[in-house]
Amino acid sequence: MTSTLFITGATSGFGEACARRFARAGWSLVLTGRRAARLQALSDELSALTDVHTLELDVRDRHGMEQAIATLPTKFDKLRGLINNAGLALGTDPAPKCNLDDWDTMVDTNIKGLLYSTRLLLPRLIAHGRGAGIVNLGSIAGTWPYPGSHVYGATKAFVRQFSLNLRNDLVGTGVRVTNIEPGLCESEFSLVRFGGDQAKYDATYAGAEAIQPEDIAETIHWVLEQPPHININSLELMPVSQTWAGFSIDRSAK
Ligand code: NDP
Ligand code: 8X3
């Protein structure tokens, strides 16, 4: 039986690389994102390898998600995998300088969007049973604090705990749950975070030999292809160049 994979945020970065990796492995794909032209181009490319269904979807749109998932073509309705990848960070300013709209966007996308796709697709994953799996995109920011991470890091801490909690509720179904927690990876993530500022993007990755989206796709493929009795609970990855900066001490006390 062909395995089917649902990917949120397949129009760039990790999601796009996962689409290519799993297409090469023969999985059929449901690819989602807001940018229709990119979905179409990816579908055109991968349709030579496998069956592809695209959904132009904003994960924050609960009604749209409900509709699209309820009406998935029968060919794609029995899912073996879900990659909850759609997400973003906006800005690195300290909290007092931040804009509440940006905070709303991160919470609505990284937390609520992930909850919608998970809850709506769970029955299909459970119907597949043994060997099925959910891979959530957490981050090192969900564990390690750093200045300017505030809400973004907190959304990823939510994803981490939700992933662990979900495992308990899925016991006996055969459905696995994994939280992938990457560090510095080169993708449009930083262009989005810095509002399209190419100079800041370049400075972020200069000389760092950052993890590439293809590296993450390889890791996720490995996770989902583990023998069905194994659950990788969480997996933290950093480029070798990235370590911890140590504690910061304010020395302005008189
Ligand atoms: P990209 O910016 O390259 O990709 C983000 C994807 O999410 C795009 O396909 C985008 O599609 C989609 N997306 C964003 N908002 C929405 C929305 N409202 N509805 C639907 N889709 C949406 O980033 P990455 O590939 O690097 O990041 C993917 C995930 O990995 C994110 O959750 C991120 O937080 C996490 N991560 C990234 C790291 C990094 O350093 N790059 C490290 C650790 C975790 P579209 O715009 O077309 O909707
Ligand atoms: C993205 C990695 O370190 O920029 O989640 O927060 S980091």
PDB file of C-alpha atoms and ligand atoms in Angstrom:
ATOM      1  CA  MET A   1       0.000   0.000   0.000  1.00  0.00           C
ATOM      2  CA  THR A   2       1.301   3.476  -0.858  1.00  0.00           C
ATOM      3  CA  SER A   3       2.074   5.668   2.138  1.00  0.00           C
ATOM      4  CA  THR A   4       0.520   9.138   2.144  1.00  0.00           C
ATOM      5  CA  LEU A   5       2.018  12.192   3.824  1.00  0.00           C
ATOM      6  CA  PHE A   6       0.368  15.532   4.646  1.00  0.00           C
ATOM      7  CA  ILE A   7       2.790  18.479   4.914  1.00  0.00           C
ATOM      8  CA  THR A   8       1.828  21.929   6.185  1.00  0.00           C
ATOM      9  CA  GLY A   9       4.012  24.701   4.753  1.00  0.00           C
ATOM     10  CA  ALA A  10       5.392  22.894   1.717  1.00  0.00           C
ATOM     11  CA  THR A  11       6.161  26.031  -0.295  1.00  0.00           C
ATOM     12  CA  SER A  12       9.696  26.577   1.019  1.00  0.00           C
ATOM     13  CA  GLY A  13      12.394  25.433   3.418  1.00  0.00           C
ATOM     14  CA  PHE A  14      11.880  22.190   5.351  1.00  0.00           C
ATOM     15  CA  GLY A  15       8.411  21.485   3.974  1.00  0.00           C
ATOM     16  CA  GLU A  16       9.527  21.756   0.360  1.00  0.00           C
ATOM     17  CA  ALA A  17      12.632  19.640   1.017  1.00  0.00           C
ATOM     18  CA  CYS A  18      10.468  17.007   2.757  1.00  0.00           C
ATOM     19  CA  ALA A  19       8.127  16.920  -0.232  1.00  0.00           C
ATOM     20  CA  ARG A  20      11.084  16.134  -2.511  1.00  0.00           C
ATOM     21  CA  ARG A  21      12.610  13.586  -0.106  1.00  0.00           C
ATOM     22  CA  PHE A  22       9.387  11.640   0.425  1.00  0.00           C
ATOM     23  CA  ALA A  23       8.431  11.806  -3.269  1.00  0.00           C
ATOM     24  CA  ARG A  24      11.756  10.145  -4.074  1.00  0.00           C
ATOM     25  CA  ALA A  25      10.881   7.463  -1.520  1.00  0.00           C
ATOM     26  CA  GLY A  26       7.544   6.834  -3.261  1.00  0.00           C
ATOM     27  CA  TRP A  27       5.168   8.402  -0.720  1.00  0.00           C
ATOM     28  CA  SER A  28       2.137  10.200  -2.130  1.00  0.00           C
ATOM     29  CA  LEU A  29       1.780  13.748  -0.943  1.00  0.00           C
ATOM     30  CA  VAL A  30      -0.741  16.324   0.222  1.00  0.00           C
ATOM     31  CA  LEU A  31       1.102  19.644   0.040  1.00  0.00           C
ATOM     32  CA  THR A  32      -0.251  22.793   1.653  1.00  0.00           C
ATOM     33  CA  GLY A  33       0.676  26.449   2.009  1.00  0.00           C
ATOM     34  CA  ARG A  34      -0.622  29.893   1.144  1.00  0.00           C
ATOM     35  CA  ARG A  35       1.452  30.503  -2.017  1.00  0.00           C
ATOM     36  CA  ALA A  36      -0.498  28.776  -4.773  1.00  0.00           C
ATOM     37  CA  ALA A  37       2.080  29.325  -7.534  1.00  0.00           C
ATOM     38  CA  ARG A  38       4.784  27.596  -5.504  1.00  0.00           C
ATOM     39  CA  LEU A  39       2.485  24.688  -4.703  1.00  0.00           C
ATOM     40  CA  GLN A  40       1.692  24.326  -8.395  1.00  0.00           C
ATOM     41  CA  ALA A  41       5.364  24.396  -9.399  1.00  0.00           C
ATOM     42  CA  LEU A  42       6.249  21.774  -6.782  1.00  0.00           C
ATOM     43  CA  SER A  43       3.328  19.608  -7.818  1.00  0.00           C
ATOM     44  CA  ASP A  44       4.392  19.870 -11.478  1.00  0.00           C
ATOM     45  CA  GLU A  45       7.917  18.816 -10.515  1.00  0.00           C
ATOM     46  CA  LEU A  46       6.964  15.902  -8.243  1.00  0.00           C
ATOM     47  CA  SER A  47       4.001  14.511 -10.150  1.00  0.00           C
ATOM     48  CA  ALA A  48       6.469  12.631 -12.354  1.00  0.00           C
ATOM     49  CA  LEU A  49       7.503  10.669  -9.234  1.00  0.00           C
ATOM     50  CA  THR A  50       4.310  10.252  -7.229  1.00  0.00           C
ATOM     51  CA  ASP A  51       0.669  11.296  -6.681  1.00  0.00           C
ATOM     52  CA  VAL A  52       0.428  14.877  -5.434  1.00  0.00           C
ATOM     53  CA  HIS A  53      -2.572  16.818  -4.147  1.00  0.00           C
ATOM     54  CA  THR A  54      -2.189  20.506  -3.292  1.00  0.00           C
ATOM     55  CA  LEU A  55      -4.271  22.630  -0.931  1.00  0.00           C
ATOM     56  CA  GLU A  56      -3.901  26.396  -0.888  1.00  0.00           C
ATOM     57  CA  LEU A  57      -4.488  26.869   2.819  1.00  0.00           C
ATOM     58  CA  ASP A  58      -3.732  29.221   5.674  1.00  0.00           C
ATOM     59  CA  VAL A  59      -3.323  27.046   8.763  1.00  0.00           C
ATOM     60  CA  ARG A  60      -4.855  29.838  10.864  1.00  0.00           C
ATOM     61  CA  ASP A  61      -8.151  29.477   8.984  1.00  0.00           C
ATOM     62  CA  ARG A  62      -9.904  26.812  11.052  1.00  0.00           C
ATOM     63  CA  HIS A  63     -12.987  26.688   8.831  1.00  0.00           C
ATOM     64  CA  GLY A  64     -10.883  26.430   5.654  1.00  0.00           C
ATOM     65  CA  MET A  65      -8.827  23.657   7.226  1.00  0.00           C
ATOM     66  CA  GLU A  66     -11.963  21.769   8.272  1.00  0.00           C
ATOM     67  CA  GLN A  67     -13.428  22.035   4.769  1.00  0.00           C
ATOM     68  CA  ALA A  68     -10.263  21.055   2.922  1.00  0.00           C
ATOM     69  CA  ILE A  69      -9.515  18.086   5.141  1.00  0.00           C
ATOM     70  CA  ALA A  70     -13.109  16.835   5.122  1.00  0.00           C
ATOM     71  CA  THR A  71     -13.083  16.808   1.323  1.00  0.00           C
ATOM     72  CA  LEU A  72      -9.673  15.229   0.665  1.00  0.00           C
ATOM     73  CA  PRO A  73      -9.876  12.987  -2.419  1.00  0.00           C
ATOM     74  CA  THR A  74     -10.260   9.317  -1.417  1.00  0.00           C
ATOM     75  CA  LYS A  75      -6.880   8.530  -2.950  1.00  0.00           C
ATOM     76  CA  PHE A  76      -5.250  10.672  -0.242  1.00  0.00           C
ATOM     77  CA  ASP A  77      -7.558  10.086   2.680  1.00  0.00           C
ATOM     78  CA  LYS A  78      -5.653   7.361   4.532  1.00  0.00           C
ATOM     79  CA  LEU A  79      -2.639   9.102   5.975  1.00  0.00           C
ATOM     80  CA  ARG A  80       0.530   7.509   7.238  1.00  0.00           C
ATOM     81  CA  GLY A  81       2.317  10.750   8.059  1.00  0.00           C
ATOM     82  CA  LEU A  82       1.687  14.347   9.070  1.00  0.00           C
ATOM     83  CA  ILE A  83       4.477  16.910   9.164  1.00  0.00           C
ATOM     84  CA  ASN A  84       3.317  19.942  11.127  1.00  0.00           C
ATOM     85  CA  ASN A  85       5.877  22.288   9.657  1.00  0.00           C
ATOM     86  CA  ALA A  86       4.099  25.598   8.857  1.00  0.00           C
ATOM     87  CA  GLY A  87       5.429  28.213  11.216  1.00  0.00           C
ATOM     88  CA  LEU A  88       7.335  31.422  11.578  1.00  0.00           C
ATOM     89  CA  ALA A  89       9.137  33.866  13.820  1.00  0.00           C
ATOM     90  CA  LEU A  90       8.585  37.601  13.487  1.00  0.00           C
ATOM     91  CA  GLY A  91      11.333  39.922  14.710  1.00  0.00           C
ATOM     92  CA  THR A  92      14.003  39.730  17.387  1.00  0.00           C
ATOM     93  CA  ASP A  93      13.248  42.983  19.193  1.00  0.00           C
ATOM     94  CA  PRO A  94      12.982  42.796  22.975  1.00  0.00           C
ATOM     95  CA  ALA A  95       9.445  42.211  24.249  1.00  0.00           C
ATOM     96  CA  PRO A  96       8.700  45.832  25.274  1.00  0.00           C
ATOM     97  CA  LYS A  97       9.317  46.961  21.676  1.00  0.00           C
ATOM     98  CA  CYS A  98       7.204  44.252  20.042  1.00  0.00           C
ATOM     99  CA  ASN A  99       4.004  44.542  18.190  1.00  0.00           C
ATOM    100  CA  LEU A 100       1.012  42.547  19.480  1.00  0.00           C
ATOM    101  CA  ASP A 101      -0.078  41.716  15.930  1.00  0.00           C
ATOM    102  CA  ASP A 102       3.207  39.844  15.422  1.00  0.00           C
ATOM    103  CA  TRP A 103       2.665  37.954  18.652  1.00  0.00           C
ATOM    104  CA  ASP A 104      -0.863  37.048  17.551  1.00  0.00           C
ATOM    105  CA  THR A 105       0.459  35.810  14.196  1.00  0.00           C
ATOM    106  CA  MET A 106       3.059  33.546  15.820  1.00  0.00           C
ATOM    107  CA  VAL A 107       0.563  32.109  18.322  1.00  0.00           C
ATOM    108  CA  ASP A 108      -2.128  31.634  15.674  1.00  0.00           C
ATOM    109  CA  THR A 109       0.232  29.942  13.211  1.00  0.00           C
ATOM    110  CA  ASN A 110       2.670  27.980  15.369  1.00  0.00           C
ATOM    111  CA  ILE A 111       0.198  26.869  18.023  1.00  0.00           C
ATOM    112  CA  LYS A 112      -3.388  27.099  16.788  1.00  0.00           C
ATOM    113  CA  GLY A 113      -2.635  26.109  13.178  1.00  0.00           C
ATOM    114  CA  LEU A 114      -0.715  23.066  14.402  1.00  0.00           C
ATOM    115  CA  LEU A 115      -3.601  22.122  16.676  1.00  0.00           C
ATOM    116  CA  TYR A 116      -6.111  22.357  13.809  1.00  0.00           C
ATOM    117  CA  SER A 117      -4.167  20.111  11.451  1.00  0.00           C
ATOM    118  CA  THR A 118      -3.378  17.628  14.235  1.00  0.00           C
ATOM    119  CA  ARG A 119      -6.923  17.281  15.528  1.00  0.00           C
ATOM    120  CA  LEU A 120      -8.506  17.221  12.061  1.00  0.00           C
ATOM    121  CA  LEU A 121      -6.102  14.604  10.710  1.00  0.00           C
ATOM    122  CA  LEU A 122      -5.837  12.354  13.767  1.00  0.00           C
ATOM    123  CA  PRO A 123      -8.748  10.106  12.741  1.00  0.00           C
ATOM    124  CA  ARG A 124      -7.032   9.395   9.417  1.00  0.00           C
ATOM    125  CA  LEU A 125      -3.704   8.633  11.087  1.00  0.00           C
ATOM    126  CA  ILE A 126      -5.419   6.380  13.631  1.00  0.00           C
ATOM    127  CA  ALA A 127      -7.231   4.625  10.779  1.00  0.00           C
ATOM    128  CA  HIS A 128      -3.794   3.839   9.330  1.00  0.00           C
ATOM    129  CA  GLY A 129      -2.580   2.710  12.758  1.00  0.00           C
ATOM    130  CA  ARG A 130       0.746   0.969  13.269  1.00  0.00           C
ATOM    131  CA  GLY A 131       3.555   2.728  11.404  1.00  0.00           C
ATOM    132  CA  ALA A 132       1.804   6.112  11.192  1.00  0.00           C
ATOM    133  CA  GLY A 133       3.471   9.185  12.644  1.00  0.00           C
ATOM    134  CA  ILE A 134       3.190  12.882  13.359  1.00  0.00           C
ATOM    135  CA  VAL A 135       6.326  15.000  13.127  1.00  0.00           C
ATOM    136  CA  ASN A 136       6.069  18.443  14.687  1.00  0.00           C
ATOM    137  CA  LEU A 137       8.565  21.209  13.999  1.00  0.00           C
ATOM    138  CA  GLY A 138       9.663  22.489  17.352  1.00  0.00           C
ATOM    139  CA  SER A 139      12.955  24.320  17.784  1.00  0.00           C
ATOM    140  CA  ILE A 140      15.907  24.712  20.115  1.00  0.00           C
ATOM    141  CA  ALA A 141      14.038  27.913  21.004  1.00  0.00           C
ATOM    142  CA  GLY A 142      11.436  25.747  22.742  1.00  0.00           C
ATOM    143  CA  THR A 143      14.046  24.637  25.270  1.00  0.00           C
ATOM    144  CA  TRP A 144      16.827  27.245  25.331  1.00  0.00           C
ATOM    145  CA  PRO A 145      16.061  30.914  26.009  1.00  0.00           C
ATOM    146  CA  TYR A 146      17.760  33.698  24.062  1.00  0.00           C
ATOM    147  CA  PRO A 147      17.078  37.449  23.771  1.00  0.00           C
ATOM    148  CA  GLY A 148      14.307  38.240  21.303  1.00  0.00           C
ATOM    149  CA  SER A 149      12.887  34.706  21.335  1.00  0.00           C
ATOM    150  CA  HIS A 150      10.074  35.449  23.848  1.00  0.00           C
ATOM    151  CA  VAL A 151       6.857  34.486  22.027  1.00  0.00           C
ATOM    152  CA  TYR A 152       8.469  32.454  19.240  1.00  0.00           C
ATOM    153  CA  GLY A 153      10.359  30.295  21.743  1.00  0.00           C
ATOM    154  CA  ALA A 154       7.246  29.987  23.884  1.00  0.00           C
ATOM    155  CA  THR A 155       5.201  28.733  20.914  1.00  0.00           C
ATOM    156  CA  LYS A 156       7.853  26.066  20.319  1.00  0.00           C
ATOM    157  CA  ALA A 157       7.810  25.115  24.025  1.00  0.00           C
ATOM    158  CA  PHE A 158       4.086  24.572  23.561  1.00  0.00           C
ATOM    159  CA  VAL A 159       4.766  22.352  20.542  1.00  0.00           C
ATOM    160  CA  ARG A 160       7.311  20.346  22.538  1.00  0.00           C
ATOM    161  CA  GLN A 161       4.961  19.688  25.456  1.00  0.00           C
ATOM    162  CA  PHE A 162       1.968  19.079  23.197  1.00  0.00           C
ATOM    163  CA  SER A 163       3.989  16.476  21.279  1.00  0.00           C
ATOM    164  CA  LEU A 164       4.909  14.631  24.471  1.00  0.00           C
ATOM    165  CA  ASN A 165       1.367  14.825  25.844  1.00  0.00           C
ATOM    166  CA  LEU A 166      -0.126  13.606  22.584  1.00  0.00           C
ATOM    167  CA  ARG A 167       1.915  10.414  22.809  1.00  0.00           C
ATOM    168  CA  ASN A 168       0.048   9.439  25.959  1.00  0.00           C
ATOM    169  CA  ASP A 169      -3.329   9.904  24.349  1.00  0.00           C
ATOM    170  CA  LEU A 170      -2.335   7.874  21.289  1.00  0.00           C
ATOM    171  CA  VAL A 171      -1.182   4.839  23.205  1.00  0.00           C
ATOM    172  CA  GLY A 172      -2.597   1.704  21.630  1.00  0.00           C
ATOM    173  CA  THR A 173      -3.247   3.370  18.262  1.00  0.00           C
ATOM    174  CA  GLY A 174       0.215   2.717  16.805  1.00  0.00           C
ATOM    175  CA  VAL A 175       0.501   6.422  15.874  1.00  0.00           C
ATOM    176  CA  ARG A 176       3.883   7.903  16.778  1.00  0.00           C
ATOM    177  CA  VAL A 177       4.721  11.502  17.653  1.00  0.00           C
ATOM    178  CA  THR A 178       8.087  13.213  17.285  1.00  0.00           C
ATOM    179  CA  ASN A 179       9.208  16.742  18.044  1.00  0.00           C
ATOM    180  CA  ILE A 180      12.108  17.852  15.847  1.00  0.00           C
ATOM    181  CA  GLU A 181      14.076  20.667  17.474  1.00  0.00           C
ATOM    182  CA  PRO A 182      16.522  22.266  15.052  1.00  0.00           C
ATOM    183  CA  GLY A 183      18.948  25.082  15.680  1.00  0.00           C
ATOM    184  CA  LEU A 184      20.318  27.373  12.997  1.00  0.00           C
ATOM    185  CA  CYS A 185      19.009  26.298   9.579  1.00  0.00           C
ATOM    186  CA  GLU A 186      19.279  28.245   6.357  1.00  0.00           C
ATOM    187  CA  SER A 187      15.877  28.978   4.839  1.00  0.00           C
ATOM    188  CA  GLU A 188      13.413  31.770   4.172  1.00  0.00           C
ATOM    189  CA  PHE A 189      12.637  31.557   7.896  1.00  0.00           C
ATOM    190  CA  SER A 190      15.169  34.336   8.549  1.00  0.00           C
ATOM    191  CA  LEU A 191      13.948  36.491   5.666  1.00  0.00           C
ATOM    192  CA  VAL A 192      10.459  36.284   7.171  1.00  0.00           C
ATOM    193  CA  ARG A 193      11.786  36.942  10.662  1.00  0.00           C
ATOM    194  CA  PHE A 194      13.717  40.047   9.513  1.00  0.00           C
ATOM    195  CA  GLY A 195      10.887  41.409   7.345  1.00  0.00           C
ATOM    196  CA  GLY A 196      12.703  40.628   4.070  1.00  0.00           C
ATOM    197  CA  ASP A 197      16.001  42.284   5.085  1.00  0.00           C
ATOM    198  CA  GLN A 198      18.564  40.440   2.924  1.00  0.00           C
ATOM    199  CA  ALA A 199      21.570  41.944   4.754  1.00  0.00           C
ATOM    200  CA  LYS A 200      20.361  40.587   8.106  1.00  0.00           C
ATOM    201  CA  TYR A 201      19.650  37.238   6.459  1.00  0.00           C
ATOM    202  CA  ASP A 202      23.184  37.102   5.038  1.00  0.00           C
ATOM    203  CA  ALA A 203      24.703  38.087   8.404  1.00  0.00           C
ATOM    204  CA  THR A 204      22.738  35.341  10.173  1.00  0.00           C
ATOM    205  CA  TYR A 205      24.282  32.576   8.086  1.00  0.00           C
ATOM    206  CA  ALA A 206      27.701  34.046   7.193  1.00  0.00           C
ATOM    207  CA  GLY A 207      30.454  31.523   7.915  1.00  0.00           C
ATOM    208  CA  ALA A 208      28.134  29.374  10.055  1.00  0.00           C
ATOM    209  CA  GLU A 209      27.718  26.342   7.808  1.00  0.00           C
ATOM    210  CA  ALA A 210      24.074  26.210   8.905  1.00  0.00           C
ATOM    211  CA  ILE A 211      21.907  23.104   8.644  1.00  0.00           C
ATOM    212  CA  GLN A 212      20.152  22.941   5.249  1.00  0.00           C
ATOM    213  CA  PRO A 213      16.479  22.070   4.641  1.00  0.00           C
ATOM    214  CA  GLU A 214      17.608  18.857   2.919  1.00  0.00           C
ATOM    215  CA  ASP A 215      19.350  17.796   6.167  1.00  0.00           C
ATOM    216  CA  ILE A 216      16.089  18.227   8.083  1.00  0.00           C
ATOM    217  CA  ALA A 217      14.151  16.346   5.394  1.00  0.00           C
ATOM    218  CA  GLU A 218      16.619  13.450   5.655  1.00  0.00           C
ATOM    219  CA  THR A 219      16.159  13.391   9.436  1.00  0.00           C
ATOM    220  CA  ILE A 220      12.364  13.447   9.208  1.00  0.00           C
ATOM    221  CA  HIS A 221      12.408  10.681   6.618  1.00  0.00           C
ATOM    222  CA  TRP A 222      14.560   8.611   8.992  1.00  0.00           C
ATOM    223  CA  VAL A 223      12.123   9.286  11.852  1.00  0.00           C
ATOM    224  CA  LEU A 224       9.043   8.224   9.878  1.00  0.00           C
ATOM    225  CA  GLU A 225      10.764   5.153   8.455  1.00  0.00           C
ATOM    226  CA  GLN A 226      11.778   3.760  11.841  1.00  0.00           C
ATOM    227  CA  PRO A 227      10.395   0.296  12.552  1.00  0.00           C
ATOM    228  CA  PRO A 228       6.776   0.663  13.761  1.00  0.00           C
ATOM    229  CA  HIS A 229       7.592  -0.292  17.364  1.00  0.00           C
ATOM    230  CA  ILE A 230       9.989   2.659  17.773  1.00  0.00           C
ATOM    231  CA  ASN A 231       8.987   6.221  18.658  1.00  0.00           C
ATOM    232  CA  ILE A 232      11.613   8.957  18.461  1.00  0.00           C
ATOM    233  CA  ASN A 233      10.194  11.317  21.105  1.00  0.00           C
ATOM    234  CA  SER A 234      12.318  14.363  20.359  1.00  0.00           C
ATOM    235  CA  LEU A 235      15.398  15.140  18.399  1.00  0.00           C
ATOM    236  CA  GLU A 236      17.505  18.274  18.842  1.00  0.00           C
ATOM    237  CA  LEU A 237      19.942  19.224  16.067  1.00  0.00           C
ATOM    238  CA  MET A 238      22.396  22.093  15.734  1.00  0.00           C
ATOM    239  CA  PRO A 239      25.112  22.875  13.241  1.00  0.00           C
ATOM    240  CA  VAL A 240      28.534  22.114  14.726  1.00  0.00           C
ATOM    241  CA  SER A 241      29.244  25.862  14.621  1.00  0.00           C
ATOM    242  CA  GLN A 242      26.395  26.654  17.052  1.00  0.00           C
ATOM    243  CA  THR A 243      26.775  26.381  20.844  1.00  0.00           C
ATOM    244  CA  TRP A 244      25.402  28.208  23.909  1.00  0.00           C
ATOM    245  CA  ALA A 245      26.404  31.774  24.689  1.00  0.00           C
ATOM    246  CA  GLY A 246      26.432  31.451  28.482  1.00  0.00           C
ATOM    247  CA  PHE A 247      24.592  33.525  31.087  1.00  0.00           C
ATOM    248  CA  SER A 248      24.338  37.271  30.709  1.00  0.00           C
ATOM    249  CA  ILE A 249      24.876  39.513  33.782  1.00  0.00           C
ATOM    250  CA  ASP A 250      23.719  43.102  34.067  1.00  0.00           C
ATOM    251  CA  ARG A 251      26.556  44.986  35.821  1.00  0.00           C
ATOM    252  CA  SER A 252      24.878  48.381  36.040  1.00  0.00           C
ATOM    253  CA  ALA A 253      24.095  48.041  39.814  1.00  0.00           C
ATOM    254  CA  LYS A 254      25.649  50.861  41.866  1.00  0.00           C
TER     255      LYS A 254
HETATM  256  P1  NDP B   1      10.321  28.780   5.733  1.00  0.00           P
HETATM  257  O1  NDP B   1       9.995  30.212   5.984  1.00  0.00           O
HETATM  258  O2  NDP B   1      11.272  28.433   4.644  1.00  0.00           O
HETATM  259  O3  NDP B   1       8.976  27.943   5.502  1.00  0.00           O
HETATM  260  C1  NDP B   1       7.843  28.169   6.277  1.00  0.00           C
HETATM  261  C2  NDP B   1       6.657  27.469   5.646  1.00  0.00           C
HETATM  262  O4  NDP B   1       5.514  27.689   6.507  1.00  0.00           O
HETATM  263  C3  NDP B   1       6.322  28.003   4.275  1.00  0.00           C
HETATM  264  O5  NDP B   1       6.013  26.944   3.408  1.00  0.00           O
HETATM  265  C4  NDP B   1       5.074  28.844   4.535  1.00  0.00           C
HETATM  266  O6  NDP B   1       4.202  28.776   3.411  1.00  0.00           O
HETATM  267  C5  NDP B   1       4.456  28.115   5.704  1.00  0.00           C
HETATM  268  N1  NDP B   1       3.547  28.976   6.462  1.00  0.00           N
HETATM  269  C6  NDP B   1       3.852  30.047   7.237  1.00  0.00           C
HETATM  270  N2  NDP B   1       2.724  30.612   7.702  1.00  0.00           N
HETATM  271  C7  NDP B   1       1.690  29.855   7.225  1.00  0.00           C
HETATM  272  C8  NDP B   1       0.283  29.919   7.353  1.00  0.00           C
HETATM  273  N3  NDP B   1      -0.315  30.881   8.081  1.00  0.00           N
HETATM  274  N4  NDP B   1      -0.465  29.000   6.726  1.00  0.00           N
HETATM  275  C9  NDP B   1       0.118  28.022   5.993  1.00  0.00           C
HETATM  276  N5  NDP B   1       1.426  27.907   5.842  1.00  0.00           N
HETATM  277  C10 NDP B   1       2.213  28.815   6.437  1.00  0.00           C
HETATM  278  O7  NDP B   1      10.844  28.233   7.145  1.00  0.00           O
HETATM  279  P2  NDP B   1      11.495  26.821   7.571  1.00  0.00           P
HETATM  280  O8  NDP B   1      11.274  25.801   6.544  1.00  0.00           O
HETATM  281  O9  NDP B   1      12.875  27.076   8.029  1.00  0.00           O
HETATM  282  O10 NDP B   1      10.633  26.533   8.864  1.00  0.00           O
HETATM  283  C11 NDP B   1       9.687  25.496   8.936  1.00  0.00           C
HETATM  284  C12 NDP B   1       9.381  25.233  10.397  1.00  0.00           C
HETATM  285  O11 NDP B   1      10.580  24.903  11.092  1.00  0.00           O
HETATM  286  C13 NDP B   1       8.777  26.411  11.147  1.00  0.00           C
HETATM  287  O12 NDP B   1       7.795  25.901  12.028  1.00  0.00           O
HETATM  288  C14 NDP B   1       9.957  26.984  11.934  1.00  0.00           C
HETATM  289  O13 NDP B   1       9.540  27.626  13.114  1.00  0.00           O
HETATM  290  C15 NDP B   1      10.726  25.721  12.240  1.00  0.00           C
HETATM  291  N6  NDP B   1      12.160  25.901  12.497  1.00  0.00           N
HETATM  292  C16 NDP B   1      12.966  26.595  11.630  1.00  0.00           C
HETATM  293  C17 NDP B   1      14.304  26.742  11.916  1.00  0.00           C
HETATM  294  C18 NDP B   1      15.221  27.532  11.053  1.00  0.00           C
HETATM  295  O14 NDP B   1      16.288  27.968  11.551  1.00  0.00           O
HETATM  296  N7  NDP B   1      14.937  27.728   9.775  1.00  0.00           N
HETATM  297  C19 NDP B   1      14.905  26.101  13.095  1.00  0.00           C
HETATM  298  C20 NDP B   1      13.952  25.436  13.937  1.00  0.00           C
HETATM  299  C21 NDP B   1      12.641  25.313  13.633  1.00  0.00           C
HETATM  300  P3  NDP B   1       3.371  30.000   2.794  1.00  0.00           P
HETATM  301  O15 NDP B   1       4.121  31.260   3.117  1.00  0.00           O
HETATM  302  O16 NDP B   1       3.277  29.697   1.348  1.00  0.00           O
HETATM  303  O17 NDP B   1       2.043  29.900   3.486  1.00  0.00           O
HETATM  304  C1  8X3 B   2      14.641  28.631  14.751  1.00  0.00           C
HETATM  305  C2  8X3 B   2      15.952  28.442  15.424  1.00  0.00           C
HETATM  306  O1  8X3 B   2      17.612  29.518  17.032  1.00  0.00           O
HETATM  307  O2  8X3 B   2      16.506  30.963  15.402  1.00  0.00           O
HETATM  308  O3  8X3 B   2      13.660  27.980  15.447  1.00  0.00           O
HETATM  309  O4  8X3 B   2      15.294  30.113  17.271  1.00  0.00           O
HETATM  310  S1  8X3 B   2      16.343  29.828  16.332  1.00  0.00           S
END
